[in-house]
Structure formats: structure tokens, C-alpha cells
């Protein structure tokens, strides 16, 4: 079970969180022309990375905040976590 | 015969307390502190079971967790449990156990005929033989194999025992209380670290309990006792015996199973049977020791052949002689330690050492005691069927290929030592890539992946002095980093005898003309010849060899067999062992009770049930309940002998003619506040929300980004910046997360807060032509006329002094209202509605009638919004705004979603107007078409229309818009039904929606 540092609550076990997928995906702006390809990339196409992956988790049984987690998909090592509005350098 | 093999003094058992127990129906005596195995051996019982495949007699091979043979069925306090290792089960008064895998009895087992058929039962036999005819597998082969195989019977009764889970955090977790574990724990504890020390056996001390060493000025055993006693007094230390750490998971999470009650005749009141600990440790010291490995020789599975370390443990810990004429067969010095113990207790052993001329302090001691030692000698085969009677022995050439003349010597047990295998399971599970250590012919942990370090024998270090030195230092340094204390501890002096190098010899060659079975894996009857066959047939990967032969599988997971298996593969393949590699070590290290894993989440606790505030009223009024998500909802209210069909018809009919009331508390409710609330709704729902006035509700549909309908419901504008959203019962949690996702991540600029209020409001839907009359009486001071409270209107009222919210919304398609009050007043509201409604012939209605009402109105619900449909499919395209953007809009342009013949909701009526159509039936054009018959659509929901008194269904049908009036067939192979049907509009009743506005 992963041990995730919620930027709002501190170290918490994985069973308090739910997974939310790739955090690097950016939703196209509303009311903007979007090509089929761009839209497909947003909705469907994801890389199945081996290694460092920036992903979303929601602290669903805690503060209910969505957070960003930088995790190695192969080793499960967690490098850093960020608040939803924090820029990932 | 009473404990004839128990020596007079010695051992760690409590001789003052005799215990009686039964094995296979016969009563025996043992002592407190015995295991079932030691007590049976004390009584001279060596035959405890039959092997898995050949049903060969089975005895005891080890003295602990590694035991491959002595698996029994245990009976305790009216319960039974299979797969219990007799070597681990502590004796208690009244214990009962039986042999497994034998019929009719362990002494006479019919399955043993397999033993004589063994040349026909090689590796892969089952795979090859039971392939055809295909139809035989389920009917004949599988049931037969299942009956013949297996290690005991699971109880079919409800388990009365209680199991607990515990979450714990510590600085240092130490797995194993041998010398390295004790030293590490002591050093860390002295530095003030929070320490948990776990030992799987009842007694702490590990190898110190049986080895002849001194630490400081005491025996190893006394030193261990002293350390444990001191650790127990320290507030920062938890020491746990009977506790097996069986799994090492991510981020230093380890799981431990504590046997709280297994050693007692019955579980104490309020105590659990087992306790599962989830431990998050900052640092982990793995001091899990090592397991002796066997040497492979002919008939080496005969009862009486056992590990030399086990023989020593039975003698030193339990005061039991495993034989009176022991033969010790060894390739290292450990066998001598066992021989010396025998000799000290007046028994004369013979030692066969495969080495030519070994020299060490231990061997000198054995020689001085006058023990008969034969160098360059091996056991070729054990003789005897149910018990060792003698051994064929021979000298062996230096290259270990040629045997000398075979002699037969009398013996009643053969104690084998093929050197030691470090227990690296936990380290390997942590992600540590193991490495092969040539000097010990075994794998040891390599580079640490998590915060773990392996010490002592588990790390391939067999010198006590070195182990203690390292372990004290490591314990001290790791804890210093955490607590910043640095209490120096003097490392005690160690007196131990030095050993000589072991012999890299593990398998005795077959003598000419002999075809003895030489077993590698004892639990699964895997012999050398089986592995040879697997390799001949082309299996190369060790993982494949394992699956094909079953080497290293079953409850002992090859703790004694893995390494010899690897040696064999490497020899045949002419590779070195590390090139062959080992199979993956996966948790659990040893079998764990399912009950312990489940813990308290059993029965109703496995999924806590939610009940509405009106639940007890429903119960009192004969409601029959149904699971709706996590909620219990009344399905119907039974009157007299009514069944579901009759009751729901009556209830639905009453809504259409009079008035009914339905508990809608379970609907998800989300409170939305903030100046940008309307903008959020406008982006989330497909229709327009910016102009919804205060005091009005609107129906909305929300999509996922892929265009699929996610949920529907009404949202009401309570005040300028305050909205009340409802969701379906099942999607409540997902919708809240969905809103939070967009507010926190995508559009953080929106100034809106959302919070779940599902449990804060109790809801009652009042539906039917007389609902307004009822409402007027409930709220006499409020104008609830069609003008005062029009369709989709909202007002706040006063229900006999209780603040209420009144929504004019309808799911049933009738004139209807929903009244919400704070949950604590839910029952009050319900009783008032029933009381006042009496004069209008009110009846409560359940989910079944609710379904009927919505289906014949063509209102969609979960069975249509099934994660595969878009708004068009549900005839909701009118709610899709062309002007504004919203979540999922862009996806609706996908070619499949705008195809001419896109699926769409329709109504379905059977031509005979009598036959109900099973939900899930497929709609096809031609009922006689060859399979697979092209499916045009499926029945999503069925009911008995109370309006027309005939069956009616909804379906999602390809090109549904153009299919109205077509005749098709509804086919349900499951129910074996073919029903001719006509396709009609999904709006079967009141297609213009006049009633809701009346």
C-alpha cells in the first residue's frame, strides 16, 4: 500500500485516496475550436509510462482535495506531491 | 505406550502440565509447550498423512514453518480448519486432528495405488492426459481429480471466530527474534526508537534455543531470555510472539498475522482468533534466519527421514527423541551438532559425511564423544515403507559420481543436513534483487530497494559473533538517525565452535539398476526424474519448470525444495545456479487464514448498510427491502399474501388513480454555493442554466468528456447564489468527485463550493392526481395551486412547524411533488403524509412500482444510462445546447455518435400482450437466423403497464427512430424465450406530458 504525502494533511495510506490518471493532460479551453486529433488526445490517448509519472489522486476519505503525485510506475517510489494549483517545476 | 520417546529431563516444555489430545481418533498425552508434531513424536507416531500425488506415507520433515508433510485437519471448539501444519500447531487440552489426503485411513490408503502406477504419472501427466475428449473435463476428470487431491476440507459453516485488523507505525520493525533480531531490537530500543519485534514461534530466541553457544557469561538461550525480558519492560517496544510477518509491500508497509488464540482450547471472550497488523515502519530489520536444506537420495520421503536441525529441535526444545537408532547424513558440520545432542542423551548415532576429510572443533568434539563417523559416505536409499527401517549406504568417489559397494545398516531415522538456505522471502518481496553467494550455494539479498536491511543467517552469515556485532551496530545506527540518541552498548563476548566448509553436494546418484524415487519437493511429490522430463520436453525458464512439475508450489511453497530444484536444473542445463535464477517470492510467506485477511468486514460489516430516517416505519408496514447502491430501499409493501408483482401493480395503480408516497431520501444531494454556481452548472450540464430564476428547478443531463451520459437529475435555484443538485442514488459519490475535479483542477477560477448533503435531507415523493389536494392539507398556509407552485417550481414551507422544501418535480410522470425536511424530522414528515393522506387513499410505493411508473412514461434511469449511451440514444438530444460549450460536447461530433442509424430508446410491446419480456433480451429481425443472430438492440427495462394492463419494455435499438411500428423478436436464451414484439414509442403513457403540468 502506497504512503502518500497529501500536501494538505500529511502522510496518509493509499486507501484514503482514489486514483485520477495522468496529471499532465490539459483540458482544451471551452468554446475553442479543437481538431479531432487534439480532442482524441485529450479524451483517450495516454502514454503508459514506465518510470516517472505525474498523476492525479483525490484524498477522497480525507480533505477531498485533488492532488498531483509524481510517482515511478515501476518502483512505486513517490518523489514529490503538489497541491492542485501548484506549478510542477 | 505413553510418550515412550520423551527423554526424562530437559526441553522447554512444562512437564507439570499434561495435556490429552486425539489424533485420528486415538487419544495421546503430551505436555504444555508441545506442538502437535512434538507430542506425536513423543508417542512414537511418525505416520501422519499421505502425499499429494502418489499417496505415499508421510511423516515429519521439519519442526516449523518449512514443514512440507505434516499437514492436518484441525478440530477445535466445534470448528474445523484445514492446512494446519502439525509442526506449528501448539498443543492444547482436547485438541483433535486428523490426517488428510487419505481414504479410508492413513494406514490403508486406496490412493496409494498411484504409487505403483507412478511410472505412468510423470510430470505433466494431468496436462497431457485429461485433454480430451473436451467434454469430459467438467463432468468426469475435474471432479475425480478434486476428490483425489487436496490437503483437507474447508468448513462450510459460518466462522464464529472474530478476526481483527490493527494499523501500527514504528521506527524499526524486526522480523525474527533470533540473535540478529534480538541484538538489533535491543540496540534500537536503547536509543529510544519505537520498536516492534515479531517472532512467528511461541518462543523467542530462534537458533539460540537449540545451539550450543555462550553470549557474555550465559548460554545463548539465557541471554535471549534476558534480552526479551528487558525489552518487554520498555514502553517504546512491542514484542510479539506467534506473529508471522508474511508480506512486504510498497513504502515499507508490512503485514503480520498474530495468532492470538490458536494455542488455546477456545478463544477467550472478547478476544480475536487472529489479529492482522498493517505496520508502516521507517526501517525494517529482516532477521528471518535460515532453513536447513535436504540432500536428495532414494526414497528420501520415507517417514523417519527428516532435517537434522528438526531432530535437534525436537530434542532440545521438546525433550523428544525422533529415533533410538539415528543415522545422520550430512555435507557440513550441522549434522554433527545433532549427533552430539543424541550422544549426550545416551543414543548412539552414526554420522555419514559426504566430505573426505573435514576438520573442525565441532567434528573434534563428536570424535571425542566416540561417535561413529564415516567419511565420504552417503545414504543411497532409505528402506521401509511407513517408517525407516534401515538405510542402504555406500562410499562415494571424490567427484561424487561413483558409488562404492552398497551396505545396509539398521536405523529408525535419517537426519539430513545439506547446509543452510537463507530465508530471503521478505527481502525479495521488498523489491530487493537477490544475488547468489557461492560460498554457501544460496541466494542472499542484494541492494536494498526500500528501507530494509537483512542480518544474520538470512543474509548468509552463519557466524554468531559476526552476526551480533553487525546487528548491534545496525540497530544502533538506524535508530540514532531517527531518535538522535546514541547510547553505546557493549557488544558481548561470544563463545561458539568454528565450523569447516560445507560440501557442494546435494544429490546422491542412483546406483546401477536401481530406480529409486529421489524427491525434490515432498509436498507435491516432485522427483528428480520429473524435472528431468520437464527439461527434456523443452521447459527452460525456471518459472515454467515450476508450473509444469509443481515444484515449489503448495502450502510450504518449496521452502525446503527450491534450491535443490535449481541445482538440478543448472546441472542438466549446464549453467550456473544464478543463471537459472529463482522463481519469484510472493506474499504471503506462509498461508494466512482468509478470516484474518477479511477481519471485521464480514456479514453486514462488509458493506455498511445505509437506511433512511423512515426505515423503521417501512419495516413496521411490511416493506420488503432491496439493495440500492449502499442503501436499503422498500421494494414493495406486502399486503396479505401478495407477491412482488401483485403488490407493485397495486401500488403503481394507486399512484395513477389516487396518490402515493415514495421514500426518495437515497437520491444524492449536493449543495452548491457561490457567485459562479450558475456558470459551473452551465458547464457541467448539457442544457442552459444561466437564466434559471430563483425558486425554479430544472432537469439536467451531465456527460463525461467522452460524450457518454454520466448522470441526470434536477437542480433547483434556492437563492441567488445557492443551488440544490440531485443525482441518482448510485452516482452520488462520483458526481461530487466530478464537480470537485473541475473546480479544483480545470476551472479553479470559478468561485463555487460544493458539499454532499445526501444525509442531511429526508425526502418523500408525493405523486398522483390527488397529490395537490394532499399537499394543500399538509401546507394549509401556502399557495400550492398550479399558479402558486407551477411545474418545476420550488417553495419553502412549514410542515406543522418543521421547515420543509417543496419541489414540484416528477419521476412518475404524474402530478407530483417532492418534500424534503431535515433528516431528523423525516419520520415525522412521513407519518404526517400518511395520516393526512388517508382521506385521499394514499399508499406508500416502493422501487418496483416506481420503476413501473417511469418505464411506461419512457423516463430513463440507470438501466438506460448504462455508461454506453449518449443523449440522443435516450431521446434527450433536446436538452443538448447548440449554443454553449459543456463537458463532453466535442465528443458528440464523433462519427459513430452522429451516424444515421444510431441506436435509440424505443418502447416494446409483445404481440400477444401477455408475455413479459425478460430484461437483457436481444432484439433480432429473424428468430430462425443461424447463430450468431445479428443483434439489433436489447431490452433495458421491463414492467407491467398499469395504464394499459399489458407488458411494456424499454429497449435501446439500432436505428430506433425509424423502427417504430416494426415487428421484431425478443430472444432470451437464458430464459429460453422467443417473443414476437412490436416497436412503439418509448413514451407509452401521456406522451405529451400533460399530467405533470396539470
GROMACS .gro file of C-alpha atoms in nm, chain B residues 524-818:
model
  295
  613UNK     CA    1   0.392  -3.221  -0.426
  614UNK     CA    2   0.577  -3.546  -0.497
  615UNK     CA    3   0.816  -3.389  -0.744
  616UNK     CA    4   1.112  -3.617  -0.804
  617UNK     CA    5   1.440  -3.564  -0.984
  618UNK     CA    6   1.300  -3.760  -1.278
  619UNK     CA    7   1.005  -3.520  -1.312
  620UNK     CA    8   1.229  -3.218  -1.351
  621UNK     CA    9   1.439  -3.414  -1.600
  622UNK     CA   10   1.127  -3.483  -1.806
  623UNK     CA   11   1.022  -3.118  -1.799
  624UNK     CA   12   1.360  -3.010  -1.929
  625UNK     CA   13   1.360  -3.285  -2.192
  626UNK     CA   14   1.025  -3.161  -2.311
  627UNK     CA   15   1.164  -2.815  -2.362
  628UNK     CA   16   1.074  -2.624  -2.049
  629UNK     CA   17   1.361  -2.388  -1.984
  630UNK     CA   18   1.252  -2.096  -1.770
  631UNK     CA   19   1.254  -2.191  -1.403
  632UNK     CA   20   0.907  -2.035  -1.374
  633UNK     CA   21   0.780  -2.277  -1.641
  634UNK     CA   22   0.952  -2.576  -1.485
  635UNK     CA   23   0.780  -2.483  -1.159
  636UNK     CA   24   0.432  -2.469  -1.317
  637UNK     CA   25   0.480  -2.786  -1.520
  638UNK     CA   26   0.614  -3.002  -1.241
  639UNK     CA   27   0.454  -2.816  -0.943
  640UNK     CA   28   0.800  -2.794  -0.786
  641UNK     CA   29   0.791  -2.541  -0.505
  642UNK     CA   30   0.417  -2.495  -0.505
  643UNK     CA   31   0.153  -2.576  -0.240
  644UNK     CA   32   0.137  -2.469   0.122
  645UNK     CA   33   0.507  -2.490   0.201
  646UNK     CA   34   0.597  -2.302  -0.120
  647UNK     CA   35   0.912  -2.503  -0.160
  648UNK     CA   36   1.091  -2.379   0.149
  649UNK     CA   37   1.298  -2.698   0.155
  650UNK     CA   38   1.291  -2.781  -0.215
  651UNK     CA   39   1.357  -2.469  -0.421
  652UNK     CA   40   1.732  -2.464  -0.406
  653UNK     CA   41   1.779  -2.831  -0.483
  654UNK     CA   42   1.545  -2.786  -0.777
  655UNK     CA   43   1.763  -2.503  -0.905
  656UNK     CA   44   2.076  -2.714  -0.858
  657UNK     CA   45   1.924  -2.987  -1.070
  658UNK     CA   46   1.814  -2.755  -1.348
  659UNK     CA   47   2.153  -2.588  -1.352
  660UNK     CA   48   2.330  -2.924  -1.374
  661UNK     CA   49   2.119  -3.054  -1.660
  662UNK     CA   50   2.131  -2.726  -1.844
  663UNK     CA   51   2.499  -2.692  -1.770
  664UNK     CA   52   2.451  -2.345  -1.632
  665UNK     CA   53   2.546  -2.190  -1.300
  666UNK     CA   54   2.261  -2.153  -1.048
  667UNK     CA   55   2.243  -1.770  -1.067
  668UNK     CA   56   2.197  -1.802  -1.444
  669UNK     CA   57   1.896  -2.025  -1.385
  670UNK     CA   58   1.762  -1.776  -1.131
  671UNK     CA   59   1.490  -1.842  -0.879
  672UNK     CA   60   1.115  -1.816  -0.902
  673UNK     CA   61   0.955  -1.501  -0.763
  674UNK     CA   62   0.890  -1.486  -0.391
  675UNK     CA   63   0.541  -1.353  -0.344
  676UNK     CA   64   0.347  -1.284  -0.028
  677UNK     CA   65   0.224  -1.450   0.181
  678UNK     CA   66   0.536  -1.621   0.311
  679UNK     CA   67   0.318  -1.883   0.472
  680UNK     CA   68  -0.058  -1.949   0.442
  681UNK     CA   69  -0.277  -1.692   0.616
  682UNK     CA   70  -0.634  -1.758   0.726
  683UNK     CA   71  -0.888  -1.596   0.497
  684UNK     CA   72  -1.069  -1.487   0.814
  685UNK     CA   73  -0.768  -1.285   0.923
  686UNK     CA   74  -0.747  -1.110   0.588
  687UNK     CA   75  -1.116  -1.026   0.592
  688UNK     CA   76  -1.104  -0.909   0.953
  689UNK     CA   77  -1.419  -0.744   1.082
  690UNK     CA   78  -1.552  -0.680   0.734
  691UNK     CA   79  -1.788  -0.975   0.740
  692UNK     CA   80  -2.163  -1.004   0.703
  693UNK     CA   81  -2.327  -0.666   0.724
  694UNK     CA   82  -1.990  -0.507   0.806
  695UNK     CA   83  -1.851  -0.595   0.464
  696UNK     CA   84  -2.055  -0.310   0.320
  697UNK     CA   85  -2.224  -0.096   0.584
  698UNK     CA   86  -2.594  -0.055   0.505
  699UNK     CA   87  -2.746   0.290   0.487
  700UNK     CA   88  -3.103   0.331   0.598
  701UNK     CA   89  -3.331   0.628   0.554
  702UNK     CA   90  -3.480   0.800   0.860
  703UNK     CA   91  -3.812   0.639   0.768
  704UNK     CA   92  -3.668   0.288   0.767
  705UNK     CA   93  -3.837   0.169   1.084
  706UNK     CA   94  -4.176   0.290   0.953
  707UNK     CA   95  -4.121   0.085   0.635
  708UNK     CA   96  -4.029  -0.217   0.846
  709UNK     CA   97  -4.339  -0.185   1.057
  710UNK     CA   98  -4.551  -0.163   0.744
  711UNK     CA   99  -4.430  -0.488   0.585
  712UNK     CA  100  -4.184  -0.338   0.342
  713UNK     CA  101  -3.973  -0.587   0.150
  714UNK     CA  102  -3.635  -0.424   0.102
  715UNK     CA  103  -3.391  -0.419  -0.188
  716UNK     CA  104  -3.026  -0.310  -0.205
  717UNK     CA  105  -2.996   0.018  -0.394
  718UNK     CA  106  -2.628   0.103  -0.402
  719UNK     CA  107  -2.531   0.119  -0.035
  720UNK     CA  108  -2.890   0.185   0.069
  721UNK     CA  109  -3.178  -0.038   0.164
  722UNK     CA  110  -3.498   0.079  -0.004
  723UNK     CA  111  -3.851  -0.060   0.019
  724UNK     CA  112  -3.915  -0.262  -0.295
  725UNK     CA  113  -4.281  -0.305  -0.216
  726UNK     CA  114  -4.513  -0.309   0.083
  727UNK     CA  115  -4.664  -0.652   0.119
  728UNK     CA  116  -5.035  -0.683   0.193
  729UNK     CA  117  -5.165  -1.026   0.289
  730UNK     CA  118  -5.038  -1.291   0.051
  731UNK     CA  119  -4.938  -1.054  -0.225
  732UNK     CA  120  -4.627  -1.127  -0.425
  733UNK     CA  121  -4.392  -0.869  -0.575
  734UNK     CA  122  -4.586  -0.850  -0.900
  735UNK     CA  123  -4.927  -0.802  -0.739
  736UNK     CA  124  -4.808  -0.554  -0.479
  737UNK     CA  125  -4.616  -0.334  -0.720
  738UNK     CA  126  -4.909  -0.330  -0.962
  739UNK     CA  127  -5.142  -0.222  -0.683
  740UNK     CA  128  -4.904   0.050  -0.567
  741UNK     CA  129  -4.842   0.186  -0.918
  742UNK     CA  130  -5.210   0.180  -0.999
  743UNK     CA  131  -5.285   0.379  -0.686
  744UNK     CA  132  -5.037   0.647  -0.795
  745UNK     CA  133  -5.208   0.673  -1.132
  746UNK     CA  134  -5.556   0.698  -0.975
  747UNK     CA  135  -5.514   0.846  -0.626
  748UNK     CA  136  -5.187   0.940  -0.461
  749UNK     CA  137  -4.879   0.752  -0.348
  750UNK     CA  138  -4.574   0.839  -0.143
  751UNK     CA  139  -4.224   0.711  -0.202
  752UNK     CA  140  -3.913   0.744   0.013
  753UNK     CA  141  -3.657   0.927  -0.205
  754UNK     CA  142  -3.408   1.005   0.071
  755UNK     CA  143  -3.143   0.799  -0.104
  756UNK     CA  144  -3.114   1.034  -0.401
  757UNK     CA  145  -2.775   1.203  -0.399
  758UNK     CA  146  -2.792   1.568  -0.295
  759UNK     CA  147  -2.520   1.825  -0.345
  760UNK     CA  148  -2.534   2.178  -0.209
  761UNK     CA  149  -2.375   2.428  -0.446
  762UNK     CA  150  -2.294   2.782  -0.337
  763UNK     CA  151  -2.104   3.073  -0.479
  764UNK     CA  152  -2.129   3.358  -0.729
  765UNK     CA  153  -2.017   3.130  -1.014
  766UNK     CA  154  -2.254   2.844  -0.930
  767UNK     CA  155  -2.470   2.905  -1.238
  768UNK     CA  156  -2.161   2.910  -1.459
  769UNK     CA  157  -2.048   2.575  -1.315
  770UNK     CA  158  -2.388   2.417  -1.381
  771UNK     CA  159  -2.384   2.561  -1.731
  772UNK     CA  160  -2.054   2.384  -1.799
  773UNK     CA  161  -2.146   2.059  -1.629
  774UNK     CA  162  -2.495   2.007  -1.774
  775UNK     CA  163  -2.575   1.983  -2.145
  776UNK     CA  164  -2.858   2.236  -2.129
  777UNK     CA  165  -2.861   2.608  -2.044
  778UNK     CA  166  -2.854   2.718  -1.680
  779UNK     CA  167  -2.761   3.085  -1.672
  780UNK     CA  168  -3.119   3.210  -1.682
  781UNK     CA  169  -3.283   2.976  -1.433
  782UNK     CA  170  -3.478   3.203  -1.193
  783UNK     CA  171  -3.467   3.173  -0.816
  784UNK     CA  172  -3.737   2.932  -0.698
  785UNK     CA  173  -3.724   2.714  -1.008
  786UNK     CA  174  -3.592   2.366  -1.073
  787UNK     CA  175  -3.457   2.228  -1.398
  788UNK     CA  176  -3.383   1.878  -1.523
  789UNK     CA  177  -3.030   1.832  -1.646
  790UNK     CA  178  -2.809   1.568  -1.801
  791UNK     CA  179  -2.435   1.561  -1.749
  792UNK     CA  180  -2.182   1.387  -1.972
  793UNK     CA  181  -1.836   1.251  -1.932
  794UNK     CA  182  -1.574   1.406  -2.159
  795UNK     CA  183  -1.621   1.113  -2.397
  796UNK     CA  184  -1.981   1.215  -2.459
  797UNK     CA  185  -2.140   0.931  -2.264
  798UNK     CA  186  -2.418   1.025  -2.023
  799UNK     CA  187  -2.282   1.023  -1.668
  800UNK     CA  188  -2.588   1.114  -1.464
  801UNK     CA  189  -2.915   1.303  -1.465
  802UNK     CA  190  -3.125   1.482  -1.206
  803UNK     CA  191  -3.286   1.810  -1.115
  804UNK     CA  192  -3.114   2.114  -0.976
  805UNK     CA  193  -3.305   2.390  -0.801
  806UNK     CA  194  -3.209   2.751  -0.750
  807UNK     CA  195  -3.276   2.806  -0.382
  808UNK     CA  196  -3.149   3.166  -0.381
  809UNK     CA  197  -2.930   3.393  -0.593
  810UNK     CA  198  -2.603   3.200  -0.537
  811UNK     CA  199  -2.735   2.880  -0.386
  812UNK     CA  200  -2.837   2.566  -0.574
  813UNK     CA  201  -2.955   2.222  -0.466
  814UNK     CA  202  -2.849   1.944  -0.704
  815UNK     CA  203  -2.988   1.591  -0.701
  816UNK     CA  204  -2.813   1.291  -0.852
  817UNK     CA  205  -2.911   0.930  -0.895
  818UNK     CA  206  -2.862   0.714  -0.586
  819UNK     CA  207  -2.579   0.515  -0.743
  820UNK     CA  208  -2.380   0.806  -0.890
  821UNK     CA  209  -2.391   1.043  -0.590
  822UNK     CA  210  -2.027   0.997  -0.489
  823UNK     CA  211  -1.895   1.003  -0.845
  824UNK     CA  212  -2.078   1.323  -0.932
  825UNK     CA  213  -1.936   1.500  -0.626
  826UNK     CA  214  -1.581   1.394  -0.722
  827UNK     CA  215  -1.653   1.501  -1.080
  828UNK     CA  216  -1.754   1.853  -0.968
  829UNK     CA  217  -1.456   1.877  -0.734
  830UNK     CA  218  -1.226   1.771  -1.017
  831UNK     CA  219  -1.337   2.055  -1.242
  832UNK     CA  220  -1.348   2.313  -0.964
  833UNK     CA  221  -1.006   2.228  -0.824
  834UNK     CA  222  -0.811   2.137  -1.135
  835UNK     CA  223  -0.970   2.263  -1.454
  836UNK     CA  224  -1.154   2.581  -1.363
  837UNK     CA  225  -1.010   2.693  -1.028
  838UNK     CA  226  -1.112   3.049  -1.119
  839UNK     CA  227  -1.478   2.959  -1.058
  840UNK     CA  228  -1.585   3.077  -0.713
  841UNK     CA  229  -1.803   2.786  -0.608
  842UNK     CA  230  -1.820   2.543  -0.317
  843UNK     CA  231  -1.984   2.202  -0.331
  844UNK     CA  232  -2.070   1.969  -0.045
  845UNK     CA  233  -2.270   1.649  -0.016
  846UNK     CA  234  -2.598   1.690   0.173
  847UNK     CA  235  -2.744   1.349   0.089
  848UNK     CA  236  -2.770   1.252   0.452
  849UNK     CA  237  -2.890   1.590   0.573
  850UNK     CA  238  -3.227   1.578   0.396
  851UNK     CA  239  -3.505   1.321   0.413
  852UNK     CA  240  -3.719   1.312   0.102
  853UNK     CA  241  -4.071   1.199   0.017
  854UNK     CA  242  -4.214   1.198  -0.334
  855UNK     CA  243  -4.591   1.253  -0.337
  856UNK     CA  244  -4.733   1.152  -0.673
  857UNK     CA  245  -5.075   1.109  -0.827
  858UNK     CA  246  -5.377   1.312  -0.939
  859UNK     CA  247  -5.470   1.380  -0.578
  860UNK     CA  248  -5.123   1.490  -0.471
  861UNK     CA  249  -5.205   1.861  -0.483
  862UNK     CA  250  -5.504   1.815  -0.258
  863UNK     CA  251  -5.286   1.633  -0.014
  864UNK     CA  252  -5.014   1.895  -0.034
  865UNK     CA  253  -5.261   2.173   0.033
  866UNK     CA  254  -5.367   1.999   0.352
  867UNK     CA  255  -5.007   1.947   0.457
  868UNK     CA  256  -4.928   2.314   0.395
  869UNK     CA  257  -5.258   2.493   0.453
  870UNK     CA  258  -5.098   2.837   0.472
  871UNK     CA  259  -4.916   2.812   0.140
  872UNK     CA  260  -5.041   2.857  -0.212
  873UNK     CA  261  -4.963   2.529  -0.385
  874UNK     CA  262  -5.208   2.582  -0.673
  875UNK     CA  263  -5.090   2.533  -1.031
  876UNK     CA  264  -5.025   2.907  -1.039
  877UNK     CA  265  -4.870   2.934  -0.693
  878UNK     CA  266  -4.641   2.634  -0.744
  879UNK     CA  267  -4.622   2.554  -1.117
  880UNK     CA  268  -4.440   2.255  -1.272
  881UNK     CA  269  -4.069   2.276  -1.190
  882UNK     CA  270  -4.144   2.530  -0.919
  883UNK     CA  271  -3.989   2.541  -0.574
  884UNK     CA  272  -4.100   2.690  -0.244
  885UNK     CA  273  -4.013   2.672   0.122
  886UNK     CA  274  -4.294   2.570   0.351
  887UNK     CA  275  -4.379   2.491   0.708
  888UNK     CA  276  -4.488   2.135   0.776
  889UNK     CA  277  -4.662   2.157   1.111
  890UNK     CA  278  -4.376   2.363   1.245
  891UNK     CA  279  -4.097   2.190   1.057
  892UNK     CA  280  -3.909   2.377   0.785
  893UNK     CA  281  -3.964   2.199   0.454
  894UNK     CA  282  -3.853   2.235   0.095
  895UNK     CA  283  -4.119   2.163  -0.167
  896UNK     CA  284  -4.019   2.084  -0.525
  897UNK     CA  285  -4.274   2.029  -0.797
  898UNK     CA  286  -4.087   1.763  -0.989
  899UNK     CA  287  -4.196   1.425  -1.114
  900UNK     CA  288  -4.027   1.095  -1.194
  901UNK     CA  289  -4.353   0.902  -1.212
  902UNK     CA  290  -4.496   1.126  -1.482
  903UNK     CA  291  -4.795   1.213  -1.265
  904UNK     CA  292  -4.870   1.541  -1.099
  905UNK     CA  293  -4.609   1.512  -0.825
  906UNK     CA  294  -4.407   1.688  -0.558
  907UNK     CA  295  -4.102   1.615  -0.352
   0.00000   0.00000   0.00000
